[in-house]
PDB file of C-alpha atoms in Angstrom:
ATOM      1  CA  MET A 175     -67.269  33.118 -53.354  1.00  0.00           C
ATOM      2  CA  GLN A 176     -63.846  33.097 -51.399  1.00  0.00           C
ATOM      3  CA  GLN A 177     -61.498  36.058 -51.925  1.00  0.00           C
ATOM      4  CA  PRO A 178     -58.086  35.355 -53.039  1.00  0.00           C
ATOM      5  CA  PHE A 179     -55.331  35.707 -50.363  1.00  0.00           C
ATOM      6  CA  ILE A 180     -53.416  38.867 -51.033  1.00  0.00           C
ATOM      7  CA  GLN A 181     -50.040  39.346 -49.395  1.00  0.00           C
ATOM      8  CA  PRO A 182     -49.342  42.441 -47.432  1.00  0.00           C
ATOM      9  CA  ARG A 183     -47.490  45.177 -49.162  1.00  0.00           C
ATOM     10  CA  ALA A 184     -44.861  45.024 -46.255  1.00  0.00           C
ATOM     11  CA  SER A 185     -42.889  42.762 -48.266  1.00  0.00           C
ATOM     12  CA  THR A 186     -42.738  44.954 -51.363  1.00  0.00           C
ATOM     13  CA  LEU A 187     -39.402  46.641 -50.654  1.00  0.00           C
ATOM     14  CA  LYS A 188     -38.012  42.995 -50.086  1.00  0.00           C
ATOM     15  CA  THR A 189     -39.424  41.665 -53.223  1.00  0.00           C
ATOM     16  CA  GLY A 190     -38.222  44.716 -55.156  1.00  0.00           C
ATOM     17  CA  ILE A 191     -34.524  44.131 -53.779  1.00  0.00           C
ATOM     18  CA  PHE A 192     -34.609  40.536 -54.820  1.00  0.00           C
ATOM     19  CA  ILE A 193     -36.033  41.099 -58.246  1.00  0.00           C
ATOM     20  CA  THR A 194     -33.449  43.771 -58.729  1.00  0.00           C
ATOM     21  CA  ILE A 195     -30.701  41.379 -57.543  1.00  0.00           C
ATOM     22  CA  ALA A 196     -32.138  38.416 -59.826  1.00  0.00           C
ATOM     23  CA  VAL A 197     -32.235  40.685 -62.962  1.00  0.00           C
ATOM     24  CA  LEU A 198     -28.923  42.301 -62.579  1.00  0.00           C
ATOM     25  CA  ALA A 199     -27.128  39.242 -61.506  1.00  0.00           C
ATOM     26  CA  ASN A 200     -28.820  37.363 -64.408  1.00  0.00           C
ATOM     27  CA  SER A 201     -27.798  40.030 -66.893  1.00  0.00           C
ATOM     28  CA  PHE A 202     -24.392  40.639 -65.974  1.00  0.00           C
ATOM     29  CA  GLY A 203     -23.703  37.081 -65.393  1.00  0.00           C
ATOM     30  CA  ASN A 204     -24.656  36.163 -68.873  1.00  0.00           C
ATOM     31  CA  LEU A 205     -22.634  39.077 -70.263  1.00  0.00           C
ATOM     32  CA  LEU A 206     -19.650  37.778 -68.439  1.00  0.00           C
ATOM     33  CA  LEU A 207     -20.204  34.288 -69.781  1.00  0.00           C
ATOM     34  CA  ALA A 208     -20.636  35.533 -73.329  1.00  0.00           C
ATOM     35  CA  ILE A 209     -17.458  37.332 -73.081  1.00  0.00           C
ATOM     36  CA  GLY A 210     -15.537  34.408 -71.748  1.00  0.00           C
ATOM     37  CA  MET A 211     -16.794  31.873 -74.082  1.00  0.00           C
ATOM     38  CA  ASP A 212     -15.997  34.297 -76.969  1.00  0.00           C
ATOM     39  CA  ARG A 213     -12.477  34.182 -75.895  1.00  0.00           C
ATOM     40  CA  MET A 214     -12.653  30.258 -75.951  1.00  0.00           C
ATOM     41  CA  PRO A 215     -11.104  28.141 -78.723  1.00  0.00           C
ATOM     42  CA  ASP A 216     -13.547  25.961 -80.681  1.00  0.00           C
ATOM     43  CA  PHE A 217     -14.509  22.906 -78.697  1.00  0.00           C
ATOM     44  CA  ASP A 218     -13.136  20.640 -81.489  1.00  0.00           C
ATOM     45  CA  GLN A 219      -9.756  22.338 -81.740  1.00  0.00           C
ATOM     46  CA  THR A 220      -8.360  21.319 -78.578  1.00  0.00           C
ATOM     47  CA  SER A 221      -8.438  18.291 -76.174  1.00  0.00           C
ATOM     48  CA  LEU A 222     -10.959  18.072 -73.473  1.00  0.00           C
ATOM     49  CA  PRO A 223      -8.453  18.318 -70.649  1.00  0.00           C
ATOM     50  CA  HIS A 224      -6.963  21.344 -72.148  1.00  0.00           C
ATOM     51  CA  TYR A 225     -10.415  22.908 -72.902  1.00  0.00           C
ATOM     52  CA  LEU A 226     -11.398  22.431 -69.248  1.00  0.00           C
ATOM     53  CA  LEU A 227      -8.353  23.904 -67.855  1.00  0.00           C
ATOM     54  CA  LEU A 228      -9.028  26.875 -70.230  1.00  0.00           C
ATOM     55  CA  LEU A 229     -12.528  27.231 -68.668  1.00  0.00           C
ATOM     56  CA  LEU A 230     -10.975  27.255 -65.278  1.00  0.00           C
ATOM     57  CA  ILE A 231      -8.611  29.877 -65.989  1.00  0.00           C
ATOM     58  CA  ASN A 232     -10.678  32.181 -67.945  1.00  0.00           C
ATOM     59  CA  PRO A 233     -11.080  35.242 -65.941  1.00  0.00           C
ATOM     60  CA  PHE A 234     -14.747  35.987 -67.085  1.00  0.00           C
ATOM     61  CA  LEU A 235     -16.097  32.593 -66.526  1.00  0.00           C
ATOM     62  CA  ILE A 236     -15.906  32.095 -62.868  1.00  0.00           C
ATOM     63  CA  PRO A 237     -17.111  35.807 -61.930  1.00  0.00           C
ATOM     64  CA  GLY A 238     -20.148  35.013 -64.513  1.00  0.00           C
ATOM     65  CA  SER A 239     -20.999  31.771 -62.974  1.00  0.00           C
ATOM     66  CA  LEU A 240     -20.895  33.261 -59.659  1.00  0.00           C
ATOM     67  CA  LEU A 241     -23.370  35.888 -60.736  1.00  0.00           C
ATOM     68  CA  SER A 242     -25.593  33.192 -62.403  1.00  0.00           C
ATOM     69  CA  THR A 243     -25.646  31.230 -58.949  1.00  0.00           C
ATOM     70  CA  LEU A 244     -26.708  34.517 -57.222  1.00  0.00           C
ATOM     71  CA  TYR A 245     -29.512  34.977 -59.672  1.00  0.00           C
ATOM     72  CA  GLN A 246     -30.492  31.381 -59.006  1.00  0.00           C
ATOM     73  CA  ILE A 247     -30.674  31.992 -55.166  1.00  0.00           C
ATOM     74  CA  ALA A 248     -32.430  35.311 -55.529  1.00  0.00           C
ATOM     75  CA  GLN A 249     -35.076  33.439 -57.606  1.00  0.00           C
ATOM     76  CA  LEU A 250     -35.477  30.660 -55.372  1.00  0.00           C
ATOM     77  CA  SER A 251     -35.863  33.016 -52.393  1.00  0.00           C
ATOM     78  CA  LEU A 252     -38.702  34.946 -54.319  1.00  0.00           C
ATOM     79  CA  PHE A 253     -40.396  31.619 -54.976  1.00  0.00           C
ATOM     80  CA  SER A 254     -40.859  31.195 -50.940  1.00  0.00           C
ATOM     81  CA  TRP A 255     -43.027  34.268 -50.826  1.00  0.00           C
ATOM     82  CA  ALA A 256     -44.558  35.179 -54.161  1.00  0.00           C
ATOM     83  CA  ASP A 257     -46.288  33.510 -56.907  1.00  0.00           C
ATOM     84  CA  LEU A 258     -44.364  31.779 -59.770  1.00  0.00           C
ATOM     85  CA  SER A 259     -46.708  33.711 -62.185  1.00  0.00           C
ATOM     86  CA  PHE A 260     -45.512  37.073 -60.583  1.00  0.00           C
ATOM     87  CA  VAL A 261     -41.858  36.271 -60.274  1.00  0.00           C
ATOM     88  CA  VAL A 262     -40.700  34.761 -63.604  1.00  0.00           C
ATOM     89  CA  PRO A 263     -42.579  37.267 -65.759  1.00  0.00           C
ATOM     90  CA  LEU A 264     -40.733  40.357 -63.538  1.00  0.00           C
ATOM     91  CA  ILE A 265     -37.221  38.525 -63.930  1.00  0.00           C
ATOM     92  CA  ALA A 266     -37.990  38.611 -67.704  1.00  0.00           C
ATOM     93  CA  SER A 267     -36.958  42.270 -67.406  1.00  0.00           C
ATOM     94  CA  SER A 268     -33.416  40.778 -67.421  1.00  0.00           C
ATOM     95  CA  TYR A 269     -33.925  40.374 -71.109  1.00  0.00           C
ATOM     96  CA  ILE A 270     -34.256  44.166 -71.451  1.00  0.00           C
ATOM     97  CA  VAL A 271     -31.004  44.656 -69.514  1.00  0.00           C
ATOM     98  CA  THR A 272     -29.317  41.900 -71.485  1.00  0.00           C
ATOM     99  CA  THR A 273     -30.282  43.150 -74.923  1.00  0.00           C
ATOM    100  CA  LEU A 274     -28.795  46.737 -73.932  1.00  0.00           C
ATOM    101  CA  LEU A 275     -25.534  45.323 -72.603  1.00  0.00           C
ATOM    102  CA  GLY A 276     -25.189  43.088 -75.726  1.00  0.00           C
ATOM    103  CA  GLN A 277     -25.446  46.319 -77.647  1.00  0.00           C
ATOM    104  CA  LEU A 278     -23.534  48.705 -75.788  1.00  0.00           C
ATOM    105  CA  VAL A 279     -20.716  46.384 -74.366  1.00  0.00           C
ATOM    106  CA  LEU A 280     -20.488  43.709 -77.005  1.00  0.00           C
ATOM    107  CA  GLY A 281     -21.273  45.882 -80.012  1.00  0.00           C
ATOM    108  CA  GLU A 282     -24.182  43.705 -81.128  1.00  0.00           C
ATOM    109  CA  GLN A 283     -26.555  45.087 -83.611  1.00  0.00           C
ATOM    110  CA  VAL A 284     -29.959  44.907 -82.183  1.00  0.00           C
ATOM    111  CA  ASP A 285     -32.453  45.421 -85.222  1.00  0.00           C
ATOM    112  CA  ALA A 286     -35.974  46.867 -84.915  1.00  0.00           C
ATOM    113  CA  THR A 287     -37.546  43.673 -84.572  1.00  0.00           C
ATOM    114  CA  ARG A 288     -35.577  42.810 -81.335  1.00  0.00           C
ATOM    115  CA  TRP A 289     -36.272  46.178 -79.881  1.00  0.00           C
ATOM    116  CA  LEU A 290     -40.168  45.553 -80.636  1.00  0.00           C
ATOM    117  CA  GLY A 291     -39.638  42.216 -78.739  1.00  0.00           C
ATOM    118  CA  VAL A 292     -37.945  44.398 -75.955  1.00  0.00           C
ATOM    119  CA  VAL A 293     -40.725  46.909 -75.935  1.00  0.00           C
ATOM    120  CA  LEU A 294     -43.401  43.961 -75.527  1.00  0.00           C
ATOM    121  CA  ILE A 295     -41.386  42.370 -72.515  1.00  0.00           C
ATOM    122  CA  SER A 296     -41.294  45.869 -70.988  1.00  0.00           C
ATOM    123  CA  ALA A 297     -45.218  46.302 -71.314  1.00  0.00           C
ATOM    124  CA  GLY A 298     -45.579  42.898 -69.808  1.00  0.00           C
ATOM    125  CA  VAL A 299     -43.227  43.486 -66.856  1.00  0.00           C
ATOM    126  CA  ALA A 300     -45.022  46.706 -66.150  1.00  0.00           C
ATOM    127  CA  LEU A 301     -48.494  45.162 -66.109  1.00  0.00           C
ATOM    128  CA  ILE A 302     -47.406  42.409 -63.818  1.00  0.00           C
ATOM    129  CA  SER A 303     -45.646  44.719 -61.351  1.00  0.00           C
ATOM    130  CA  ARG A 304     -48.984  46.071 -60.654  1.00  0.00           C
ATOM    131  CA  THR A 305     -50.373  42.922 -59.531  1.00  0.00           C
ATOM    132  CA  PRO A 306     -50.203  41.310 -55.862  1.00  0.00           C
ATOM    133  CA  THR A 307     -47.000  39.412 -55.214  1.00  0.00           C
ATOM    134  CA  ARG A 308     -48.950  36.399 -53.776  1.00  0.00           C
ATOM    135  CA  THR A 309     -52.626  35.612 -54.498  1.00  0.00           C
ATOM    136  CA  ALA A 310     -53.090  32.238 -52.903  1.00  0.00           C
ATOM    137  CA  ASP A 311     -52.785  31.155 -49.279  1.00  0.00           C
ATOM    138  CA  LYS A 312     -49.501  29.299 -49.253  1.00  0.00           C
ATOM    139  CA  SER A 313     -50.921  26.876 -46.512  1.00  0.00           C
ATOM    140  CA  ALA A 314     -53.668  26.024 -48.830  1.00  0.00           C
ATOM    141  CA  VAL A 315     -51.530  24.721 -51.641  1.00  0.00           C
ATOM    142  CA  LYS A 316     -51.807  20.811 -51.634  1.00  0.00           C
ATOM    143  CA  ILE A 317     -49.009  19.139 -53.777  1.00  0.00           C
ATOM    144  CA  PRO A 318     -49.363  15.378 -53.801  1.00  0.00           C
ATOM    145  CA  CYS A 319     -46.258  13.581 -52.919  1.00  0.00           C
TER     146      CYS A 319
END
């Protein structure tokens, strides 16, 4: 039986940095987008050109979009050296940060059921963080064109 390919631990720091960037950019990007959209009028209460102008001049939406773009770039970069089944669950820790930001910054009422969900996500992230970053030899993956 062939042993799975295990990526060397040398990339652990790089992976940790990119996971952190992805989680924080996603969480703070979503926060800024939520704040910005909360300040927008209802879509049906204004004309489309005026609504689009308001989107462009909203001081929260462009930084929020830039952070969302940074999140996407970090996630794509991670996919180049780490397993999908490793990256996506670890980035789910952004749900934890986002829930905290929603409560602390936006004043959202986070009930016990939501906190239980956050605890379950935290447990999953902790378990997955103990696994190898890559378990398959990248050159062995055959995807039909």
